Coordinates of C-alpha atoms in Angstrom, one line a residue:
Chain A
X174 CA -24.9 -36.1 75.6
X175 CA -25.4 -39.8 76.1
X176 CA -28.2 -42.3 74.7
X177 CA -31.1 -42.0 77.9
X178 CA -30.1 -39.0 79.5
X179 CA -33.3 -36.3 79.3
X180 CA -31.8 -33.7 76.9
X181 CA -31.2 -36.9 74.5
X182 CA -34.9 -37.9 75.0
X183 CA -36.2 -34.4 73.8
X184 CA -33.9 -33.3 71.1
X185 CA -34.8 -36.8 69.4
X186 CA -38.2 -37.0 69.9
X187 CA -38.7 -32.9 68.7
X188 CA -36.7 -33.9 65.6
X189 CA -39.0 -37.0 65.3
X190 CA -42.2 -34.9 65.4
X191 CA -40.4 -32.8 62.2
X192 CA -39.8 -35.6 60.6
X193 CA -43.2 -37.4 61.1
X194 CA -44.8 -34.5 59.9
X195 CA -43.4 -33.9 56.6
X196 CA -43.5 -38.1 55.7
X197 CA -47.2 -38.0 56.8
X198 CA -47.7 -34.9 53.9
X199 CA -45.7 -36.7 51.9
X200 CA -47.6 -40.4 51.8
X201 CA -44.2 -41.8 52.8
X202 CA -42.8 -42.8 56.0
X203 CA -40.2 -41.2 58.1
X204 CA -37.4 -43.2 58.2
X205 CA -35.9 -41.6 55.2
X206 CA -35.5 -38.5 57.7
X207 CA -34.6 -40.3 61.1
X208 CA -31.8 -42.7 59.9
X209 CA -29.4 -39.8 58.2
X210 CA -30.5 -37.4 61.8
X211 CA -29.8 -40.1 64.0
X212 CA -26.6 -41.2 62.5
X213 CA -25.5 -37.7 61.6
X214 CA -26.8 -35.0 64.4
X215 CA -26.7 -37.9 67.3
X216 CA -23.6 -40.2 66.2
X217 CA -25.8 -43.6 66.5
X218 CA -24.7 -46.2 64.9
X219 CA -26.4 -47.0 61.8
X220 CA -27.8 -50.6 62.8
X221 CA -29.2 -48.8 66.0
X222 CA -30.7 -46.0 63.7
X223 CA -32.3 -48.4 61.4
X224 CA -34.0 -50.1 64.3
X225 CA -35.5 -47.4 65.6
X226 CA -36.0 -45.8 62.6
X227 CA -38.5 -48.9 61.6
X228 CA -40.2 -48.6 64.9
X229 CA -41.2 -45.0 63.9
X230 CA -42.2 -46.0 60.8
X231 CA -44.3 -48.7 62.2
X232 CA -46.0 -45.6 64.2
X233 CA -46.1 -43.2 61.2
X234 CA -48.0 -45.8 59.7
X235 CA -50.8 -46.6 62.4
X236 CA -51.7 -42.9 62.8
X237 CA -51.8 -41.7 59.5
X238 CA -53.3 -44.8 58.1
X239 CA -56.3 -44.5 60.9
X240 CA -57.0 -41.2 59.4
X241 CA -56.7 -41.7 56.0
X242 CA -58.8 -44.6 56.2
X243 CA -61.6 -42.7 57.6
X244 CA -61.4 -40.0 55.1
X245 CA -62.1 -43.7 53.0
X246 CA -58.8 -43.1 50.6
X247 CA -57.4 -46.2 51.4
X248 CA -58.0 -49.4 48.8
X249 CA -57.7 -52.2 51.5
X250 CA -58.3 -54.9 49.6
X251 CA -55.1 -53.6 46.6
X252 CA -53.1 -53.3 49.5
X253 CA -53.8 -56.5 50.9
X254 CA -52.9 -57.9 47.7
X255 CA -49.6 -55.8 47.3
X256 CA -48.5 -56.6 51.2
X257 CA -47.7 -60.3 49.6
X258 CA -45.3 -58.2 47.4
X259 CA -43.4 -55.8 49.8
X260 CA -43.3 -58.7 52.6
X261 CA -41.8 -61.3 50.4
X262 CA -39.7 -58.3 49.3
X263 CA -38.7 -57.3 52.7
X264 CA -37.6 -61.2 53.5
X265 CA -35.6 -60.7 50.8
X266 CA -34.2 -57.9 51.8
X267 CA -33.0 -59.2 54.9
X268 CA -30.7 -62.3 53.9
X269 CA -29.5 -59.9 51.0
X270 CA -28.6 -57.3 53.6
X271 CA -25.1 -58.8 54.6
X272 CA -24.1 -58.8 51.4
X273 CA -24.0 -55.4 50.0
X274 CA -21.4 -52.7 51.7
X275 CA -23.3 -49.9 52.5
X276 CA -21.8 -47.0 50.1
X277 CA -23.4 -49.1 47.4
X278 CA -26.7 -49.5 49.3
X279 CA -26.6 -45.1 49.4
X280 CA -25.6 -45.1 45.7
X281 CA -28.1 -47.4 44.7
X282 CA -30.9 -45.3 47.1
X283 CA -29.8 -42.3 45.5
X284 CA -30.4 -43.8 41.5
X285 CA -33.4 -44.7 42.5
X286 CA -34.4 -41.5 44.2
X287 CA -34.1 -39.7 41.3
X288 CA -35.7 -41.8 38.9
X289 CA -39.0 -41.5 41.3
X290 CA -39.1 -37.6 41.1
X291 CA -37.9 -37.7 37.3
X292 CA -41.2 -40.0 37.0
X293 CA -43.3 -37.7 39.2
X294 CA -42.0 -34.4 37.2
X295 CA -43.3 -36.3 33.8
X296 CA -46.6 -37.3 35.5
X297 CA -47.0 -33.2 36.5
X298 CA -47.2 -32.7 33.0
X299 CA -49.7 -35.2 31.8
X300 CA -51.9 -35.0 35.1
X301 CA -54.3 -33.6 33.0
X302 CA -55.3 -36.5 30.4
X303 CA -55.0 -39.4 33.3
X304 CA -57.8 -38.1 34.8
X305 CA -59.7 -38.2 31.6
X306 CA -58.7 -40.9 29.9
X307 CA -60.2 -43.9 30.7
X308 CA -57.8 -46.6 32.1
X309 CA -57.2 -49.7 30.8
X310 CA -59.1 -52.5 32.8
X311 CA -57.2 -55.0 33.8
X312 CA -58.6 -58.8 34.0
X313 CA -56.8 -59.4 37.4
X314 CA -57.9 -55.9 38.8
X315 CA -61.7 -56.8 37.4
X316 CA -61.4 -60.3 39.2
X317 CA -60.2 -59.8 42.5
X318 CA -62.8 -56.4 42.4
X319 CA -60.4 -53.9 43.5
X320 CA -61.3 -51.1 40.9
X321 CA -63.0 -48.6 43.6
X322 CA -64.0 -44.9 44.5
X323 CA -63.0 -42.2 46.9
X324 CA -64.6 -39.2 47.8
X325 CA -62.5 -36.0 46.6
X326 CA -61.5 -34.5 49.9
X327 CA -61.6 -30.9 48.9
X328 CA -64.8 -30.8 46.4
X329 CA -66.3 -34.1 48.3
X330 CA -67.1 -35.3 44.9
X331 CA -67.4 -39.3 44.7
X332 CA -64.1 -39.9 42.4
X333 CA -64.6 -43.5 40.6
X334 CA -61.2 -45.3 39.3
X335 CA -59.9 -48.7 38.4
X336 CA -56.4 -50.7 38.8
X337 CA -54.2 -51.1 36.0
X338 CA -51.1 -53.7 35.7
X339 CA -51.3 -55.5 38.7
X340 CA -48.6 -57.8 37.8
X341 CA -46.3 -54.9 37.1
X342 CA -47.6 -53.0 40.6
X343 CA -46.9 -56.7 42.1
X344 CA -42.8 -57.2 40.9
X345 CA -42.5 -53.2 42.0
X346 CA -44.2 -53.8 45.5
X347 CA -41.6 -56.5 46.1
X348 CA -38.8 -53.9 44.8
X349 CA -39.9 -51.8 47.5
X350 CA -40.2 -54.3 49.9
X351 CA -36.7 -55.1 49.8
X352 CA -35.4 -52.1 49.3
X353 CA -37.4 -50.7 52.6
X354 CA -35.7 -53.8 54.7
X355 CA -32.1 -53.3 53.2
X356 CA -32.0 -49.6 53.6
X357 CA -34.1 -49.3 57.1
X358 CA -36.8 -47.1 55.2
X359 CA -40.3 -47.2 54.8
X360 CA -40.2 -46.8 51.2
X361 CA -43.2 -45.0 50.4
X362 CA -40.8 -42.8 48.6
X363 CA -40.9 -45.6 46.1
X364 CA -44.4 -47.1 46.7
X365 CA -46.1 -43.6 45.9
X366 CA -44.4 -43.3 42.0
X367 CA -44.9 -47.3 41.5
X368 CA -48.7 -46.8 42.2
X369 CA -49.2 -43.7 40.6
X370 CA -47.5 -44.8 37.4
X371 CA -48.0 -48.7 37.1
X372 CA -51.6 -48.8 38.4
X373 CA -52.8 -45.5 37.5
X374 CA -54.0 -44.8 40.8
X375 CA -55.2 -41.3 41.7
X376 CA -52.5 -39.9 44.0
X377 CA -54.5 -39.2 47.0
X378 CA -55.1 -43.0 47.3
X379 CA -51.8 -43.8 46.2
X380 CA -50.1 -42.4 49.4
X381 CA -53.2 -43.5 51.8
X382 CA -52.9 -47.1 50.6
X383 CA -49.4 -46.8 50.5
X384 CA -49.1 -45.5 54.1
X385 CA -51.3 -48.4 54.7
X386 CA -48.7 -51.1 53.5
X387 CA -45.9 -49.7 55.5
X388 CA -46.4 -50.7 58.6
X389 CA -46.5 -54.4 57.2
X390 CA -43.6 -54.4 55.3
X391 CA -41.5 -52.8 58.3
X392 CA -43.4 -55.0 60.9
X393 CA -41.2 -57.8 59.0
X394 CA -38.0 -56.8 59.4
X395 CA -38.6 -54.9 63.0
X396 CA -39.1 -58.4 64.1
X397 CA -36.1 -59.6 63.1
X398 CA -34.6 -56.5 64.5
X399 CA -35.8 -56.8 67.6
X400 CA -35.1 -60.3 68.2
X401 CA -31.1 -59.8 67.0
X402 CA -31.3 -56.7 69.8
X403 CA -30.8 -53.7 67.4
X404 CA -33.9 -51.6 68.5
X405 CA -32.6 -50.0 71.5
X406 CA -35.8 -48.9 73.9
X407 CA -34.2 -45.6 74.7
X408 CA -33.5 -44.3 71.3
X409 CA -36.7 -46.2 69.6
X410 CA -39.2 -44.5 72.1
X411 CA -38.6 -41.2 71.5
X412 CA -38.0 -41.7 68.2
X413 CA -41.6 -43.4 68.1
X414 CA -43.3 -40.9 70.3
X415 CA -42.5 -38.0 68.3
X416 CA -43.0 -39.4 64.7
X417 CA -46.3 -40.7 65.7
X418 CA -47.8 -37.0 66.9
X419 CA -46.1 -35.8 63.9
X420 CA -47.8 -38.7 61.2
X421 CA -50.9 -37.2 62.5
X422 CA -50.4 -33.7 61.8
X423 CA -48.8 -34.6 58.5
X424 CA -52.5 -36.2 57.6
X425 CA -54.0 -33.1 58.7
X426 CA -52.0 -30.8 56.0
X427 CA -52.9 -33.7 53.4
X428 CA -56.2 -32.9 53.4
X429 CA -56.4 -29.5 52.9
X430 CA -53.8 -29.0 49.5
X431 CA -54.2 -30.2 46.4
X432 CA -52.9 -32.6 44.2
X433 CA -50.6 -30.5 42.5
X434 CA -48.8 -29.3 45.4
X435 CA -48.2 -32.3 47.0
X436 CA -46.4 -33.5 43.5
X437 CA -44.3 -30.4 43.7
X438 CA -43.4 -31.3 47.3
X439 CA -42.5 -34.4 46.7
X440 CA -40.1 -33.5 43.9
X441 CA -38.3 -31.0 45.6
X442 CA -37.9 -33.9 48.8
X443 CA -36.4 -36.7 46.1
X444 CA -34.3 -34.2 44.7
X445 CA -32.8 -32.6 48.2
X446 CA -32.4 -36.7 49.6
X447 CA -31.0 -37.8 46.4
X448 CA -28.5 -35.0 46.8
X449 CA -27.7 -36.4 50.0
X450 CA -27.6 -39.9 49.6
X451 CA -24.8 -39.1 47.1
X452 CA -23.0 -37.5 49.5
X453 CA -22.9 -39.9 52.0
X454 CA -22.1 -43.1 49.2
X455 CA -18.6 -40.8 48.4
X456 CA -17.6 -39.7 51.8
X457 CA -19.0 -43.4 53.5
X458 CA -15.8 -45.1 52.6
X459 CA -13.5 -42.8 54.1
X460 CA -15.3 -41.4 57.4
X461 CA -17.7 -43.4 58.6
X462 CA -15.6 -46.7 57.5
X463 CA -14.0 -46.6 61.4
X464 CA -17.4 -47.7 62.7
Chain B
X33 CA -77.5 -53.4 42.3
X34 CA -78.0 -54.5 45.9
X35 CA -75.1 -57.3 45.7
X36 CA -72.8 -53.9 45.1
X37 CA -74.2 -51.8 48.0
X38 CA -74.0 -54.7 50.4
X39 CA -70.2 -55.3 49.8
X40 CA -69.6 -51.4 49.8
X41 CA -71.0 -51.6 53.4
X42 CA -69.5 -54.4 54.4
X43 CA -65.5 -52.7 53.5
X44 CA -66.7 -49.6 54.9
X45 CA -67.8 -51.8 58.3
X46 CA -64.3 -53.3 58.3
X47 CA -62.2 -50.0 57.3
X48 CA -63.9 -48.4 60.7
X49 CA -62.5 -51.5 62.2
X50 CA -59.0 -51.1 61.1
X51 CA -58.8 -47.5 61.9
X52 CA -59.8 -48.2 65.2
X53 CA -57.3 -50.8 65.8
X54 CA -54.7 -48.7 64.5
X55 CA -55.9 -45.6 66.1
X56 CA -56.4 -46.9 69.4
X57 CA -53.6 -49.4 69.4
X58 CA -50.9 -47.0 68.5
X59 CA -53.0 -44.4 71.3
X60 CA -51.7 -47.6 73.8
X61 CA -48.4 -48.0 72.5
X62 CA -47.6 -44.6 72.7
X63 CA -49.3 -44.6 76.7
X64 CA -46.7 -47.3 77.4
X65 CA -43.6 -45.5 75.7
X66 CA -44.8 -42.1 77.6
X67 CA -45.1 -43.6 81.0
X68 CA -41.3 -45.3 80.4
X69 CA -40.3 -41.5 79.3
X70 CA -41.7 -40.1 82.6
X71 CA -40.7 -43.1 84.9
X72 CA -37.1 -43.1 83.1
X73 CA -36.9 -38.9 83.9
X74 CA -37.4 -39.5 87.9
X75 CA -35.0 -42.3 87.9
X76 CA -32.2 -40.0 86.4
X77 CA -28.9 -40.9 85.6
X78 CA -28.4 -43.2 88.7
X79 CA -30.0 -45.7 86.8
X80 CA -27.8 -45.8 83.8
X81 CA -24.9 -47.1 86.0
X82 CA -27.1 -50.3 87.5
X83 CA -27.0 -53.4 85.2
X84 CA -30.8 -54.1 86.3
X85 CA -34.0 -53.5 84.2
X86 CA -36.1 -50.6 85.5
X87 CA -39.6 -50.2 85.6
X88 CA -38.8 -47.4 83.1
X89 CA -37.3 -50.0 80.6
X90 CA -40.3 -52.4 81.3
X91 CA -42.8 -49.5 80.2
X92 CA -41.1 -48.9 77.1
X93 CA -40.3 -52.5 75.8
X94 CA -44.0 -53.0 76.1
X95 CA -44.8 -50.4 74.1
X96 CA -42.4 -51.0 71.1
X97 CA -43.2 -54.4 71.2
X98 CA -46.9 -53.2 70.7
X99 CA -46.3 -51.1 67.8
X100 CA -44.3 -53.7 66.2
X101 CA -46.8 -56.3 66.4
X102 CA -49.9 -54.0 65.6
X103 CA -49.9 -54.3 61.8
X104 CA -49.9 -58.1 62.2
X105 CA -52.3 -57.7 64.3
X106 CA -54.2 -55.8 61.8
X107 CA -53.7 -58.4 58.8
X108 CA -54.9 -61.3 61.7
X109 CA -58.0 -58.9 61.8
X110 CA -58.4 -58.6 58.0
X111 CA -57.6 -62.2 57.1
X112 CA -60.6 -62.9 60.2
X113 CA -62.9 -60.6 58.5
X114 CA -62.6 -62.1 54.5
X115 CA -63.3 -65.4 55.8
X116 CA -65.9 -64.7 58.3
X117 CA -67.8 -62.5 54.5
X118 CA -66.5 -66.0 53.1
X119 CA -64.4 -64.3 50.5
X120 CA -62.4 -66.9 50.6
X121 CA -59.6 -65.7 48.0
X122 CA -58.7 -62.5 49.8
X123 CA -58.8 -64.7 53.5
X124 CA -56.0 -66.7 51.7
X125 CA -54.4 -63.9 50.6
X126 CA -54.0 -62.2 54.2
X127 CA -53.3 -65.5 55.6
X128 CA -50.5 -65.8 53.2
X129 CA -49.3 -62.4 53.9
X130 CA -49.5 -63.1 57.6
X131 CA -47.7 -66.4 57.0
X132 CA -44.7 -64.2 55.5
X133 CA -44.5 -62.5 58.9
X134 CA -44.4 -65.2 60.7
X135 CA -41.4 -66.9 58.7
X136 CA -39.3 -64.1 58.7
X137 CA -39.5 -63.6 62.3
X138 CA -38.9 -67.3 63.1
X139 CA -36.1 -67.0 60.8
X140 CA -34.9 -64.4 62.9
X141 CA -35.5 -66.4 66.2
X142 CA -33.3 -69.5 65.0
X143 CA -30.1 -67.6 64.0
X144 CA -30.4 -63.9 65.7
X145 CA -27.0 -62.6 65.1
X146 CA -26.7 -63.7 61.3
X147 CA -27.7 -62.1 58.4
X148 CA -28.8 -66.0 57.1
X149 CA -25.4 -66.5 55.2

């Protein structure tokens, strides 16, 4: 089975939709999904992989932002504001990405994995009093006016909240941002926890504004990609094809659960990926070292 | 009171606008990439061999180029949008983000096969 030939086209682009899907329930984007397929099911190379991978997290991002944005649980103007973060970040990213060897970057992915769902586990606990207790304003949030309201998808009750620690959300957007460029992700996997935590945001408009952002931050570095002749067409446009039907049935299943579940889905991902991220930083040095 | 409802309207005016050009411009990019699929399929494997470009290959480099410049697309349309309300702070602080694009990718242009070091 070679790259092009029409079996190739269809297994990729089924395992795309999958993939799409559950990053589109999830808030976050794909890539975490496609890269460790691609390179593991389909033998890619890994530089390939992460090209395409970013192409189908550019198209994750486009449908299930559309939607989420007319459900009006996006925050354009935070995002905006964190897109200086995550781009600047993903620059960053870039020159850094020659540097590292990439057992460390899977160790280091793996760390941080679990610190997200060890944050979203203690969150699960307290969801209760965040709701009730009233956040502290902050100035900047209260300047730049981008304390706002959603309406509750499953009560369609109007839902008013503010930002807290922009600063903080600021330094962790630019985390993400190079994170996302030096691993090949989207990095809503780290977006999601860093809203929900730093700027209190309700979750629902954590992952829509966050989905919102990645197609930015991956815009940068596909560039780049694409220029240096990474993203190869016939393993980017399947890839592409079949995340972007799958984003938008991911959106769909958002809607309908609830909060709670969502959390408890997105645990038991971080956990399963961390899992696997540790995997591949011990047996990277010895197998796939021949590349 | 009216100041508020009038900017409410005018975010919910430009979030219909986003979502369309996301919507409808990942709808085209994905047109493009299905049409390369398709074409690609009837060529078959003969074409593998050939050094040339296809039609197929056309099709699909115009839609991943498409997709990848969509979201600066969208920022071009945001950053258009504050200034045009004269909120002049967020204008600058799309343009700035939109700036960041562009350096990265000329950064990219200038030395292609280097990771900058």
């Amino acid at each position: 089975m070679h790259i092009g030939s029409p079996e190739f086209s269809v297994l990729v682009g089924l395992t795309s939709l999958a993939a799409g899907t559950l990053g589109g329930m999830l808030g976050m984007a794909s890539g975490i999904f496609i890269v460790p397929a691609l390179t593991l099911l389909f033998g890619l190379d890994i530089r390939h992989a992460v090209g395409a991978s970013l192409v189908s997290v550019i198209g994750c991002s486009c449908g299930s932002a559309a939607s989420a944005m007319e459900n009006r649980l996006t925050n354009v103007r935070l995002a905006i504001l964190l897109e200086i973060g995550t781009t600047l970040g993903a620059l960053t990213g870039v020159v850094l990405s020659g540097v590292f060897p990439s057992s460390s970057l899977y160790l280091l992915f793996a760390v941080i994995l679990l610190i997200s769902a060890h944050q979203m586990f203690q969150k699960r606990t307290g969801a209760e009093a965040t709701v009730n207790v009233a956040v502290q304003p902050d100035r900047w949030a209260t300047a730049l006016r981008l304390n706002s309201s959603y309406p509750e998808p499953i009560t369609q009750q109007e839902v008013v909240y503010s930002v807290s620690r922009v600063w903080l959300g600021l330094i962790l957007m630019y985390a993400a941002g190079a994170v996302s460029s030096l691993l090949g992700i989207g990095s809503g996997v780290l977006k999601v926890p860093a809203m929900d935590s730093a700027l209190r945001l309700p979750i629902k408009v954590a992952s829509a504004t966050s989905n919102f952002m990645i197609g930015v931050t991956a815009a940068a570095s596909a560039g780049i990609y694409y220029v240096r002749g990474d993203i190869l067409a016939k393993v980017a446009a399947p890839v592409a094809l079949g995340s972007i039907a799958g984003a938008y049935l991911g959106t769909k299943i958002l809607m309908r659960t609830s909060n709670e579940k969502i959390r408890l889905l997105f645990i038991v991902v971080l956990l399963g990926l961390a899992a696997k991220m540790f995997l591949a930083a011990f047996q990277g040095d010895g197998s796939a070292g021949g590349i | 009171m009216s100041q508020e409802s009038d900017n409410r309207q005018h975010l919910v005016r430009m979030e219909g606008m986003l979502a369309g050009l996301l919507r409808y411009g990942a709808l085209i990019a994905s047109g493009w990439i299905a049409l390369g699929i398709v074409l690609d399929l009837f060529d078959g494997p003969a074409s593998v061999s050939q050094n040339s470009v296809t039609l197929a290959d056309r099709c699909l480099s115009i839609g991943i180029i498409l997709l990848i410049a969509l979201p600066v697309l969208r920022v071009a349309l945001t950053t258009a949008v504050f200034a045009f309300e004269r909120d002049y702070v967020f204008a600058a602080i799309s343009g700035a983000v939109l700036l960041i694009i562009a350096l990265g990718f000329v950064l990219g242009v200038i030395d292609p096969n280097h990771a900058f070091l």
